[in-house]
Amino acid sequence: MCSLEQFKIDLKRLTDEVTTLEYDLDNRFFAVLDGSELRQGTLHVSVSIRKATGFFELQFHFEGTVTVTCDRCLDDMDQPISTDNSLVVKLGTANSEEDDVIIVPEDEGILDMSWLIYEFIMLAIPLKHVHAPGKCNPAMSKVLEELSTDRSSDEESNQPVDPRWSKLVELNIK
């Protein structure tokens, strides 16, 4: 079982030197967080925390892969992740988030980075998840091709082509 306690940082105890934290995430991390989008992955996360006057600057570096569903064939696929993110944390009176600034209550001084890490990973995943050409499930690819061919040939044979579209096709050919 993965404990999320390791992702809680006591900001008040940090020294003026740069603090570096390293995390190795696996499927247990994603299971404990229970995010609906992402369930599997293997990532290395490096967090560098610099204490400044009145705020803390956090630099995140992510390296690894996550498992997502291919939008075309619906099989799982590995999506490489390599990204850097930054965040500013201030101590204040109540919890709040605005853009890249998070305010943590000064009386607590604890920053839970677990959900922040999950969100940064989600932001690094491309919107479109598709296997490399030729890597999709062949059976599903065949069915998709048959269905798309059948549908387009039926539509084209039943309706005449609008002459305005013909002109646009000619422009595209040139």
mmCIF file of C-alpha atoms in Angstrom:
data_model
loop_
_atom_site.group_PDB
_atom_site.id
_atom_site.type_symbol
_atom_site.label_atom_id
_atom_site.label_comp_id
_atom_site.label_asym_id
_atom_site.label_seq_id
_atom_site.Cartn_x
_atom_site.Cartn_y
_atom_site.Cartn_z
ATOM 1 C CA MET A 1 0.000 0.000 0.000
ATOM 2 C CA CYS A 2 1.323 3.429 -0.944
ATOM 3 C CA SER A 3 1.227 6.051 1.790
ATOM 4 C CA LEU A 4 0.462 9.610 0.791
ATOM 5 C CA GLU A 5 2.108 10.908 3.988
ATOM 6 C CA GLN A 6 5.455 11.098 2.167
ATOM 7 C CA PHE A 7 3.972 13.783 -0.109
ATOM 8 C CA LYS A 8 3.113 16.102 2.787
ATOM 9 C CA ILE A 9 5.785 18.765 3.257
ATOM 10 C CA ASP A 10 6.154 20.808 6.440
ATOM 11 C CA LEU A 11 7.093 24.158 4.920
ATOM 12 C CA LYS A 12 7.959 25.727 8.290
ATOM 13 C CA ARG A 13 10.769 23.238 8.867
ATOM 14 C CA LEU A 14 12.528 23.868 5.561
ATOM 15 C CA THR A 15 15.912 25.547 5.703
ATOM 16 C CA ASP A 16 17.116 28.400 3.522
ATOM 17 C CA GLU A 17 18.998 25.913 1.377
ATOM 18 C CA VAL A 18 17.382 24.261 -1.644
ATOM 19 C CA THR A 19 15.614 21.060 -0.612
ATOM 20 C CA THR A 20 15.369 18.262 -3.172
ATOM 21 C CA LEU A 21 12.866 15.429 -2.846
ATOM 22 C CA GLU A 22 12.713 12.329 -5.053
ATOM 23 C CA TYR A 23 9.684 10.081 -5.542
ATOM 24 C CA ASP A 24 9.215 6.899 -7.543
ATOM 25 C CA LEU A 25 5.555 6.482 -8.448
ATOM 26 C CA ASP A 26 3.928 3.242 -9.513
ATOM 27 C CA ASN A 27 0.429 1.786 -9.853
ATOM 28 C CA ARG A 28 -0.086 1.909 -6.078
ATOM 29 C CA PHE A 29 0.168 5.722 -6.102
ATOM 30 C CA PHE A 30 -2.590 6.001 -8.714
ATOM 31 C CA ALA A 31 -4.766 3.438 -6.896
ATOM 32 C CA VAL A 32 -4.525 5.309 -3.583
ATOM 33 C CA LEU A 33 -5.345 8.665 -5.200
ATOM 34 C CA ASP A 34 -8.299 7.113 -6.996
ATOM 35 C CA GLY A 35 -8.210 9.493 -9.949
ATOM 36 C CA SER A 36 -10.740 8.494 -12.584
ATOM 37 C CA GLU A 37 -8.545 9.182 -15.612
ATOM 38 C CA LEU A 38 -5.255 7.514 -14.770
ATOM 39 C CA ARG A 39 -4.772 4.158 -13.068
ATOM 40 C CA GLN A 40 -1.299 2.908 -14.071
ATOM 41 C CA GLY A 41 2.159 4.287 -14.583
ATOM 42 C CA THR A 42 5.785 4.310 -13.562
ATOM 43 C CA LEU A 43 7.306 7.731 -13.028
ATOM 44 C CA HIS A 44 10.223 9.362 -11.291
ATOM 45 C CA VAL A 45 9.424 12.758 -9.782
ATOM 46 C CA SER A 46 12.036 15.211 -8.613
ATOM 47 C CA VAL A 47 10.916 18.225 -6.574
ATOM 48 C CA SER A 48 13.225 21.115 -5.783
ATOM 49 C CA ILE A 49 12.015 23.541 -3.101
ATOM 50 C CA ARG A 50 13.658 26.936 -2.684
ATOM 51 C CA LYS A 51 12.708 28.984 0.340
ATOM 52 C CA ALA A 52 12.589 32.726 -0.321
ATOM 53 C CA THR A 53 11.339 35.689 1.650
ATOM 54 C CA GLY A 54 7.579 35.257 1.950
ATOM 55 C CA PHE A 55 7.165 32.310 -0.419
ATOM 56 C CA PHE A 56 8.454 28.911 -1.536
ATOM 57 C CA GLU A 57 9.314 28.119 -5.133
ATOM 58 C CA LEU A 58 8.752 24.494 -6.179
ATOM 59 C CA GLN A 59 10.211 23.042 -9.379
ATOM 60 C CA PHE A 60 8.870 19.642 -10.483
ATOM 61 C CA HIS A 61 10.469 17.304 -13.024
ATOM 62 C CA PHE A 62 8.604 14.200 -14.240
ATOM 63 C CA GLU A 63 10.117 11.323 -16.220
ATOM 64 C CA GLY A 64 8.466 7.993 -17.044
ATOM 65 C CA THR A 65 5.409 6.424 -18.649
ATOM 66 C CA VAL A 66 1.711 6.158 -17.887
ATOM 67 C CA THR A 67 -0.842 3.761 -19.328
ATOM 68 C CA VAL A 68 -3.729 5.354 -21.217
ATOM 69 C CA THR A 69 -6.418 4.019 -23.546
ATOM 70 C CA CYS A 70 -5.845 4.409 -27.277
ATOM 71 C CA ASP A 71 -8.585 6.603 -28.757
ATOM 72 C CA ARG A 72 -8.644 4.552 -31.959
ATOM 73 C CA CYS A 73 -8.562 0.875 -30.909
ATOM 74 C CA LEU A 74 -9.361 1.163 -27.153
ATOM 75 C CA ASP A 75 -6.331 -0.961 -26.151
ATOM 76 C CA ASP A 76 -3.979 0.214 -23.419
ATOM 77 C CA MET A 77 -0.868 2.009 -24.563
ATOM 78 C CA ASP A 78 2.196 3.445 -22.838
ATOM 79 C CA GLN A 79 2.442 7.224 -23.031
ATOM 80 C CA PRO A 80 5.883 8.648 -22.253
ATOM 81 C CA ILE A 81 5.908 11.624 -19.904
ATOM 82 C CA SER A 82 8.733 14.132 -19.599
ATOM 83 C CA THR A 83 7.779 17.518 -18.249
ATOM 84 C CA ASP A 84 8.774 20.328 -15.921
ATOM 85 C CA ASN A 85 6.373 22.410 -13.840
ATOM 86 C CA SER A 86 6.754 25.182 -11.317
ATOM 87 C CA LEU A 87 4.612 26.405 -8.484
ATOM 88 C CA VAL A 88 4.735 29.153 -5.855
ATOM 89 C CA VAL A 89 3.484 28.458 -2.330
ATOM 90 C CA LYS A 90 2.815 31.133 0.273
ATOM 91 C CA LEU A 91 1.794 30.912 3.892
ATOM 92 C CA GLY A 92 -1.449 32.745 4.651
ATOM 93 C CA THR A 93 -4.667 32.617 6.610
ATOM 94 C CA ALA A 94 -6.612 29.980 4.623
ATOM 95 C CA ASN A 95 -6.214 27.465 1.808
ATOM 96 C CA SER A 96 -6.598 28.908 -1.673
ATOM 97 C CA GLU A 97 -5.347 28.411 -5.224
ATOM 98 C CA GLU A 98 -4.911 31.061 -7.885
ATOM 99 C CA ASP A 99 -3.076 30.299 -11.120
ATOM 100 C CA ASP A 100 0.348 28.976 -10.083
ATOM 101 C CA VAL A 101 0.161 30.269 -6.490
ATOM 102 C CA ILE A 102 -1.100 28.156 -3.610
ATOM 103 C CA ILE A 103 -1.720 29.588 -0.164
ATOM 104 C CA VAL A 104 -1.326 27.206 2.782
ATOM 105 C CA PRO A 105 -2.634 28.111 6.257
ATOM 106 C CA GLU A 106 0.269 29.467 8.295
ATOM 107 C CA ASP A 107 -0.819 27.723 11.508
ATOM 108 C CA GLU A 108 -0.541 24.317 9.732
ATOM 109 C CA GLY A 109 2.279 24.961 7.267
ATOM 110 C CA ILE A 110 1.716 21.576 5.580
ATOM 111 C CA LEU A 111 1.565 21.253 1.794
ATOM 112 C CA ASP A 112 0.111 18.001 0.436
ATOM 113 C CA MET A 113 1.719 17.529 -2.978
ATOM 114 C CA SER A 114 0.045 14.209 -3.889
ATOM 115 C CA TRP A 115 -2.871 15.697 -5.846
ATOM 116 C CA LEU A 116 -0.635 18.405 -7.350
ATOM 117 C CA ILE A 117 1.667 15.692 -8.700
ATOM 118 C CA TYR A 118 -1.311 13.820 -10.151
ATOM 119 C CA GLU A 119 -2.615 16.976 -11.846
ATOM 120 C CA PHE A 120 0.794 17.812 -13.331
ATOM 121 C CA ILE A 121 0.975 14.289 -14.768
ATOM 122 C CA MET A 122 -2.522 14.653 -16.252
ATOM 123 C CA LEU A 123 -1.531 17.967 -17.847
ATOM 124 C CA ALA A 124 1.474 16.311 -19.495
ATOM 125 C CA ILE A 125 -0.634 13.696 -21.285
ATOM 126 C CA PRO A 126 -1.542 14.723 -24.853
ATOM 127 C CA LEU A 127 -5.243 15.200 -25.584
ATOM 128 C CA LYS A 128 -5.165 12.584 -28.328
ATOM 129 C CA HIS A 129 -3.888 9.127 -27.374
ATOM 130 C CA VAL A 130 -3.175 7.023 -30.441
ATOM 131 C CA HIS A 131 -0.760 4.162 -31.022
ATOM 132 C CA ALA A 132 2.054 4.659 -33.504
ATOM 133 C CA PRO A 133 1.044 3.735 -37.091
ATOM 134 C CA GLY A 134 0.624 -0.026 -37.378
ATOM 135 C CA LYS A 135 0.577 -0.627 -33.605
ATOM 136 C CA CYS A 136 -3.194 -0.483 -33.043
ATOM 137 C CA ASN A 137 -5.198 -3.645 -32.448
ATOM 138 C CA PRO A 138 -5.485 -5.140 -35.989
ATOM 139 C CA ALA A 139 -8.976 -6.581 -35.425
ATOM 140 C CA MET A 140 -10.355 -3.245 -34.202
ATOM 141 C CA SER A 141 -8.588 -1.341 -37.002
ATOM 142 C CA LYS A 142 -10.189 -3.641 -39.578
ATOM 143 C CA VAL A 143 -13.666 -3.158 -38.111
ATOM 144 C CA LEU A 144 -13.204 0.621 -37.977
ATOM 145 C CA GLU A 145 -12.052 0.722 -41.585
ATOM 146 C CA GLU A 146 -14.991 -1.384 -42.760
ATOM 147 C CA LEU A 147 -17.502 0.768 -40.890
ATOM 148 C CA SER A 148 -16.028 4.059 -42.050
ATOM 149 C CA THR A 149 -15.837 2.828 -45.658
ATOM 150 C CA ASP A 150 -19.428 1.578 -45.606
ATOM 151 C CA ARG A 151 -20.768 4.771 -44.082
ATOM 152 C CA SER A 152 -18.947 7.119 -46.434
ATOM 153 C CA SER A 153 -19.862 5.162 -49.570
ATOM 154 C CA ASP A 154 -23.561 5.090 -48.584
ATOM 155 C CA GLU A 155 -23.669 8.818 -47.938
ATOM 156 C CA GLU A 156 -21.834 9.685 -51.145
ATOM 157 C CA SER A 157 -23.986 7.512 -53.395
ATOM 158 C CA ASN A 158 -27.336 8.809 -52.107
ATOM 159 C CA GLN A 159 -26.728 12.553 -52.178
ATOM 160 C CA PRO A 160 -25.428 14.818 -54.957
ATOM 161 C CA VAL A 161 -22.331 16.860 -54.221
ATOM 162 C CA ASP A 162 -22.930 20.556 -53.649
ATOM 163 C CA PRO A 163 -21.027 22.512 -56.360
ATOM 164 C CA ARG A 164 -19.524 24.809 -53.713
ATOM 165 C CA TRP A 165 -17.747 21.830 -52.171
ATOM 166 C CA SER A 166 -16.399 20.837 -55.572
ATOM 167 C CA LYS A 167 -14.697 24.231 -55.854
ATOM 168 C CA LEU A 168 -13.136 23.798 -52.403
ATOM 169 C CA VAL A 169 -11.844 20.341 -53.319
ATOM 170 C CA GLU A 170 -10.232 21.834 -56.425
ATOM 171 C CA LEU A 171 -8.465 24.450 -54.265
ATOM 172 C CA ASN A 172 -7.178 21.745 -51.968
ATOM 173 C CA ILE A 173 -5.752 19.767 -54.911
ATOM 174 C CA LYS A 174 -3.779 22.771 -56.166
#
